[in-house]
Amino acid sequence: MSSKPTRVYLARLVGLPIFDPQGDQVAKVRDIVVALRTEAHQPRVLGMVAEVFGRRRIFVPMTRVTHIDSGQVYTTGLLNMRRFEQRPSETLVMGQMLDRRVTIKDTGVQGTVYDVAMEQARNRDWVLSKVAVQEPSKGFRRSGQTHTVDWRDLEGLSRREETQGATQLIAALSEMRPADAANVIHDLPRERRSAVVAAMGDERLADVLEELPDEDQVDILEHLDSERAADVLEEMSADDAADLIADLSPETAATLLGLMEPDEAEDVRRLMSYAEHTAGAMMTPEPVILSPDATVADALAHVRNPELTPALAALVYICRQPLETPTGRLLGAAHIQRLLREPPSTLVAAALDESMDPLRPDATIDEVAAHLATYNLVAAPVVDEEGRLLGAVTVDDLLDHMLPDNWRDRAVRPGPIGGGSGR
């Protein structure tokens, strides 16, 4: 290490960028790998599971780590790009250690692990030194008492459990972006993943599902009871829910659509009625839609909705009544960038982009891509033959369908960075 090592809590490392000696980010921390041999031997930290470009997960040995601070990790720059495969003797801190039940030897207090700390030993190896333990909640207290103890003062740290809670892991995942949380869940053992999914709220699970590979989405949904699966689908964006339901068996799909709220199910059915890889199948049926008498202030208030993606928030659509898709006739669309330059009391209808042509629902994926590229758009309206707004295609919708199947698992760079050796 380039400076005196300090105690580092491992759960806080997840998501941090990894830099090479030149200061270029080369990866991101996803988990920590430790060797839990016996209760008598201090656990050794072997390395980090890191994600590189293309979402490939590789192993970064601790011998390659030169410095760790509160916001980043520095390495020698020599990374082996071989995909990480966990060995039977290895334990993942995020995936398997958090929520492990342990007992403090001196007091007999029982609790669950919610973080662990590592320090560098005299021989330069990184070892687990402290364990943060939380007791179960009692009475009306929101959470149980916490303790930070030496590793040797615990029993059960190296014992694997068939049934393991998910409270602490859920707490860690809640602070991550959905895509990062999805990466952690993707790598969990099946039993651990089931416990995490069961403990997650419907809205959070929906956000994470949208970021998981197709086979993970199907596997998770099929292991939920039908009522909860329908609730989760309702929390997903309609286009993502339609794509997921299309991957299920016809019987399961029909059951879940029947359990969903009628309005939500209708949006999904409408999207599923269009041919695959067309504007109709890719579009989002809930863009920002306003009436002709809406002002710039009204438009800006609507696009402040934190649930809108940046692409959906870039345009507002002015339509005749009704204002839910399929709407009355589309009058036009206005760019938020343009509206920011207008007085708040100005009507949005006075600032419409008259050069923007809408797409038809049967437009092919290539036609959609050419349309967005030609007019430098991040979103475009989709209308039927009567000029009614059906939805909007965004650039992120387009990319999801243009990239190869399961692109989240595919590595783009097959070779090593600067050489390096494997484990």
XYZ file of C-alpha atoms in Angstrom:
423
model
C 0.000 0.000 0.000
C 1.168 3.497 -0.765
C 0.142 4.894 2.605
C -0.530 3.635 6.082
C -3.554 1.328 5.874
C -6.678 2.098 7.840
C -9.702 0.109 8.845
C -12.098 -0.203 5.931
C -15.733 -1.270 6.246
C -16.472 -3.508 3.311
C -20.165 -2.851 2.694
C -19.222 0.770 2.058
C -16.824 -0.219 -0.724
C -19.569 -1.570 -2.981
C -20.194 0.737 -5.909
C -16.924 2.655 -5.546
C -14.915 3.266 -8.730
C -11.569 1.526 -9.274
C -8.802 3.592 -10.871
C -5.508 2.736 -12.500
C -2.265 4.651 -11.706
C -3.048 7.200 -14.452
C -6.322 8.119 -12.766
C -8.586 6.440 -15.332
C -11.558 4.487 -14.020
C -11.230 0.847 -15.068
C -13.916 -0.875 -12.995
C -16.393 -0.607 -10.123
C -16.490 -2.622 -6.881
C -19.372 -5.104 -6.734
C -18.439 -7.387 -3.798
C -15.587 -8.522 -1.594
C -14.212 -12.075 -1.553
C -12.991 -13.532 1.759
C -11.731 -16.916 2.923
C -13.522 -18.088 6.068
C -11.517 -21.133 7.073
C -12.341 -21.925 10.700
C -13.320 -20.026 13.824
C -9.671 -20.227 14.933
C -8.109 -18.617 11.838
C -8.531 -14.942 11.069
C -10.521 -14.557 7.832
C -8.391 -13.332 4.949
C -9.631 -10.890 2.320
C -8.702 -12.325 -1.061
C -9.850 -9.576 -3.368
C -12.738 -7.721 -4.935
C -15.351 -8.681 -7.483
C -15.206 -5.792 -9.927
C -17.369 -4.868 -12.880
C -15.657 -3.638 -16.017
C -17.078 -2.232 -19.229
C -19.656 -4.598 -20.681
C -20.805 -5.637 -17.189
C -18.229 -8.416 -17.050
C -17.294 -9.333 -13.489
C -13.652 -10.013 -12.842
C -11.511 -10.744 -9.790
C -9.123 -8.076 -8.506
C -6.653 -9.583 -5.960
C -5.895 -7.435 -2.934
C -2.244 -7.608 -4.001
C -3.256 -5.380 -6.930
C -4.848 -2.756 -4.658
C -2.491 0.111 -3.873
C -4.740 2.516 -1.998
C -8.300 2.790 -0.636
C -9.955 5.975 0.539
C -13.526 7.025 1.271
C -14.518 7.452 -2.352
C -12.332 5.299 -4.561
C -9.991 2.350 -4.940
C -6.629 2.477 -6.719
C -4.885 -0.492 -8.317
C -1.662 -1.270 -10.100
C -3.637 -1.208 -13.348
C -2.877 -4.872 -14.101
C -6.276 -6.557 -14.284
C -7.027 -10.042 -15.546
C -10.229 -9.928 -17.612
C -11.191 -13.546 -16.990
C -14.773 -13.746 -15.732
C -15.021 -14.199 -11.954
C -16.170 -17.615 -10.788
C -16.597 -18.156 -7.070
C -14.780 -21.113 -5.526
C -16.345 -23.330 -2.825
C -13.864 -22.042 -0.239
C -14.764 -18.408 -0.896
C -17.462 -16.246 0.669
C -18.938 -13.041 -0.752
C -19.389 -10.324 1.859
C -22.460 -8.672 0.304
C -23.967 -11.812 -1.102
C -23.402 -14.246 1.760
C -22.012 -12.677 4.952
C -24.496 -9.900 5.609
C -27.398 -11.159 7.752
C -25.419 -14.210 8.900
C -26.482 -15.126 12.454
C -23.674 -14.925 15.016
C -23.222 -15.044 18.794
C -20.931 -12.821 20.870
C -18.999 -15.298 23.006
C -18.574 -13.295 26.216
C -22.179 -12.141 26.556
C -24.142 -14.723 24.590
C -25.836 -11.893 22.663
C -27.135 -13.061 19.311
C -27.569 -10.928 16.240
C -26.898 -10.616 12.530
C -23.898 -9.266 10.652
C -24.533 -5.903 9.004
C -20.958 -4.954 8.083
C -17.376 -6.174 8.470
C -14.097 -4.279 8.549
C -10.702 -5.226 7.168
C -7.204 -4.108 8.074
C -3.769 -4.918 6.735
C -1.727 -7.358 8.819
C 2.026 -7.228 9.367
C 2.601 -9.646 6.499
C 0.732 -7.200 4.213
C -2.303 -9.484 3.858
C -5.730 -7.933 4.296
C -7.764 -9.657 7.008
C -11.166 -9.228 8.613
C -10.679 -7.492 11.952
C -14.037 -6.213 13.181
C -17.631 -7.318 12.721
C -20.663 -5.072 13.143
C -23.565 -7.000 14.667
C -27.165 -5.932 15.181
C -29.463 -7.534 17.727
C -33.081 -8.295 16.780
C -35.511 -5.446 17.442
C -37.354 -5.593 20.759
C -40.792 -4.243 21.552
C -41.506 -0.922 19.873
C -37.861 -0.155 19.115
C -37.257 0.315 15.401
C -34.004 -1.612 15.408
C -31.975 -3.642 17.845
C -28.814 -2.570 19.610
C -25.618 -2.679 17.582
C -22.166 -3.941 18.556
C -18.783 -3.784 16.850
C -16.621 -6.654 18.060
C -13.407 -8.401 17.188
C -13.780 -11.325 14.780
C -12.396 -13.780 17.336
C -15.141 -12.849 19.823
C -17.857 -14.306 17.605
C -19.264 -17.751 16.976
C -20.981 -18.607 13.719
C -19.102 -16.253 11.419
C -17.781 -19.094 9.259
C -20.946 -21.217 9.435
C -23.052 -21.297 6.301
C -26.813 -21.258 6.814
C -29.543 -22.883 4.801
C -31.978 -20.122 5.771
C -30.549 -16.648 6.031
C -32.357 -13.347 6.491
C -31.970 -10.376 4.189
C -32.497 -7.296 6.367
C -28.950 -5.940 6.236
C -28.452 -6.740 2.566
C -31.746 -5.033 1.732
C -30.554 -1.956 3.644
C -27.340 -1.907 1.597
C -29.201 -2.429 -1.680
C -31.621 0.389 -0.893
C -28.782 2.892 -1.124
C -27.743 1.702 -4.595
C -29.103 2.695 -7.970
C -31.448 0.029 -9.414
C -28.859 -1.070 -11.981
C -26.211 -1.549 -9.280
C -28.640 -3.401 -7.005
C -29.583 -5.637 -9.943
C -25.922 -6.545 -10.419
C -25.650 -7.673 -6.795
C -28.882 -9.691 -6.967
C -27.847 -11.317 -10.235
C -24.779 -12.837 -8.557
C -26.510 -14.115 -5.411
C -26.981 -17.840 -4.818
C -30.564 -18.915 -5.567
C -31.627 -19.303 -1.918
C -30.130 -15.947 -0.976
C -31.759 -14.265 -3.946
C -35.156 -15.664 -2.962
C -34.789 -14.252 0.559
C -33.823 -10.830 -0.798
C -36.681 -10.733 -3.298
C -39.161 -11.736 -0.611
C -37.983 -8.875 1.621
C -37.973 -6.138 -1.045
C -40.885 -3.767 -1.518
C -42.891 -4.116 -4.729
C -41.809 -0.755 -6.157
C -38.120 -1.357 -5.478
C -38.313 -4.890 -6.871
C -39.965 -3.539 -10.011
C -37.134 -1.019 -10.498
C -34.525 -3.759 -10.057
C -36.334 -6.228 -12.338
C -36.189 -3.721 -15.182
C -32.381 -3.803 -14.931
C -31.943 -7.597 -14.770
C -31.308 -9.957 -17.707
C -34.421 -11.528 -19.244
C -33.896 -14.971 -17.736
C -33.469 -13.494 -14.247
C -36.677 -11.510 -14.636
C -38.644 -14.601 -15.629
C -37.096 -16.759 -12.910
C -37.878 -14.246 -10.164
C -41.425 -13.560 -11.337
C -42.275 -17.238 -11.683
C -41.227 -17.862 -8.076
C -43.526 -15.136 -6.706
C -47.110 -15.903 -5.815
C -49.478 -14.652 -8.519
C -50.924 -11.781 -6.487
C -47.534 -10.309 -5.699
C -46.246 -10.889 -9.221
C -49.177 -8.870 -10.552
C -48.496 -6.087 -8.040
C -44.846 -5.921 -9.108
C -45.808 -5.795 -12.795
C -48.091 -2.850 -12.054
C -45.122 -0.971 -10.582
C -42.999 -1.558 -13.708
C -43.184 0.703 -16.732
C -45.774 -0.670 -19.146
C -43.275 -1.388 -21.937
C -40.952 -3.321 -19.610
C -43.905 -5.215 -18.126
C -45.112 -6.101 -21.623
C -41.674 -7.431 -22.598
C -41.521 -9.533 -19.430
C -45.036 -10.936 -19.747
C -44.305 -11.874 -23.356
C -41.526 -14.164 -22.079
C -43.894 -16.062 -19.772
C -46.053 -19.023 -20.691
C -49.459 -18.021 -22.159
C -51.257 -19.456 -19.116
C -49.108 -17.519 -16.632
C -49.353 -14.342 -18.696
C -53.150 -14.569 -18.826
C -53.367 -15.161 -15.074
C -51.188 -12.185 -14.206
C -52.935 -9.829 -16.630
C -56.229 -10.861 -15.056
C -54.927 -9.974 -11.588
C -53.545 -6.568 -12.572
C -55.557 -3.376 -12.261
C -57.684 -3.023 -15.439
C -56.060 0.255 -16.555
C -52.539 -1.111 -16.063
C -53.379 -4.379 -17.808
C -54.960 -2.524 -20.736
C -51.757 -0.558 -21.378
C -49.731 -3.771 -21.335
C -52.156 -5.618 -23.645
C -52.087 -2.713 -26.098
C -48.289 -2.799 -26.267
C -48.303 -6.576 -26.698
C -50.697 -6.241 -29.646
C -48.017 -4.636 -31.811
C -45.411 -6.604 -33.734
C -42.091 -7.056 -31.967
C -39.405 -4.420 -32.647
C -41.853 -1.797 -33.872
C -42.506 1.661 -32.477
C -45.793 0.451 -31.002
C -44.133 -2.374 -29.102
C -41.271 -0.186 -27.840
C -43.178 2.953 -26.883
C -44.017 4.180 -23.402
C -47.790 4.811 -23.131
C -47.456 7.444 -20.379
C -45.444 10.425 -21.644
C -46.121 13.941 -20.325
C -49.417 14.984 -21.959
C -50.950 18.445 -21.533
C -54.007 20.263 -22.849
C -53.791 23.243 -25.262
C -54.364 25.730 -22.423
C -51.354 24.508 -20.397
C -48.689 27.058 -19.584
C -44.922 26.740 -19.500
C -45.157 26.697 -15.692
C -47.549 23.716 -15.923
C -45.138 21.847 -18.198
C -42.130 22.456 -15.968
C -44.083 21.295 -12.928
C -44.977 18.017 -14.682
C -41.432 17.212 -15.825
C -40.104 17.650 -12.288
C -41.617 14.259 -11.484
C -38.599 12.249 -10.226
C -40.054 9.036 -11.680
C -39.653 10.328 -15.242
C -36.559 9.242 -17.140
C -34.475 12.082 -18.624
C -35.671 11.133 -22.113
C -39.355 11.230 -21.135
C -38.853 14.541 -19.349
C -37.299 16.134 -22.451
C -40.604 16.574 -24.305
C -44.220 17.396 -23.471
C -47.080 16.554 -25.818
C -50.081 18.825 -26.402
C -53.265 16.940 -27.230
C -57.011 17.408 -27.444
C -59.119 15.658 -24.814
C -58.922 12.940 -23.592
C -55.417 13.324 -22.198
C -54.772 9.618 -21.572
C -53.464 7.457 -24.399
C -54.946 7.008 -26.904
C -55.612 10.720 -26.646
C -57.486 13.168 -28.769
C -55.632 14.573 -31.772
C -51.956 15.352 -31.151
C -51.337 19.067 -31.734
C -47.579 18.885 -31.329
C -44.649 18.482 -28.954
C -42.508 21.032 -27.139
C -38.904 20.665 -26.016
C -38.282 21.431 -22.362
C -35.032 23.136 -23.368
C -37.084 25.604 -25.420
C -39.667 26.091 -22.650
C -36.933 27.043 -20.183
C -36.361 30.160 -22.294
C -40.022 31.201 -22.250
C -41.931 33.190 -19.587
C -43.782 30.862 -17.192
C -47.186 32.274 -18.178
C -46.695 31.562 -21.895
C -48.875 28.837 -23.393
C -46.914 25.718 -24.320
C -48.908 25.574 -27.563
C -47.053 28.702 -28.678
C -43.700 26.927 -28.476
C -44.402 23.668 -30.316
C -41.791 22.125 -32.580
C -43.605 22.324 -35.904
C -40.834 20.404 -37.713
C -41.310 17.193 -35.694
C -43.141 14.433 -37.541
C -44.721 11.662 -35.448
C -44.020 7.961 -35.895
C -46.542 5.309 -36.824
C -46.868 2.318 -34.480
C -45.767 -0.075 -37.245
C -42.481 1.794 -37.841
C -39.592 -0.650 -37.713
C -36.735 -0.403 -35.248
C -34.425 0.836 -38.019
C -36.937 3.508 -39.005
C -37.244 4.632 -35.393
C -33.463 4.809 -35.023
C -33.116 6.793 -38.266
C -35.878 9.181 -37.180
C -34.300 9.943 -33.804
C -30.838 10.295 -35.324
C -31.964 12.507 -38.217
C -33.724 15.020 -35.995
C -31.369 14.733 -32.982
C -34.197 13.601 -30.722
C -34.195 11.647 -27.466
C -37.928 10.896 -27.815
C -40.623 11.011 -30.476
C -44.443 10.719 -30.454
C -46.266 7.694 -31.875
C -49.727 8.324 -33.367
C -52.452 6.242 -35.018
C -54.104 6.918 -38.379
C -56.403 9.492 -36.799
C -53.519 11.432 -35.329
C -54.195 10.375 -31.737
C -51.170 10.043 -29.466
C -50.511 6.409 -28.528
C -47.251 6.902 -26.660
C -43.654 7.992 -27.102
C -40.531 6.108 -28.103
C -37.429 7.170 -26.166
C -33.817 6.558 -26.999
C -33.442 4.235 -23.997
C -36.411 2.166 -25.255
C -34.665 1.958 -28.616
C -31.323 0.879 -27.153
C -32.967 -1.824 -25.042
C -34.312 -3.400 -28.221
C -31.317 -2.781 -30.489
C -28.710 -4.288 -28.178
C -28.195 -8.079 -28.279
C -30.289 -10.314 -26.040
C -28.947 -10.374 -22.478
C -26.538 -7.550 -23.301
C -26.179 -6.903 -19.574
C -24.189 -10.121 -19.225
C -22.110 -9.755 -22.337
C -18.538 -8.538 -22.152
C -17.407 -6.101 -24.801
C -13.687 -6.266 -24.106
C -12.408 -9.864 -24.053
C -8.755 -9.141 -23.459
C -6.772 -8.203 -20.330
C -5.875 -4.675 -19.355
C -2.140 -4.434 -19.015
C -1.687 -8.159 -18.495
C -1.819 -9.604 -15.012
C -2.330 -13.043 -13.667
C -5.404 -14.929 -12.581
C -6.003 -16.572 -9.249
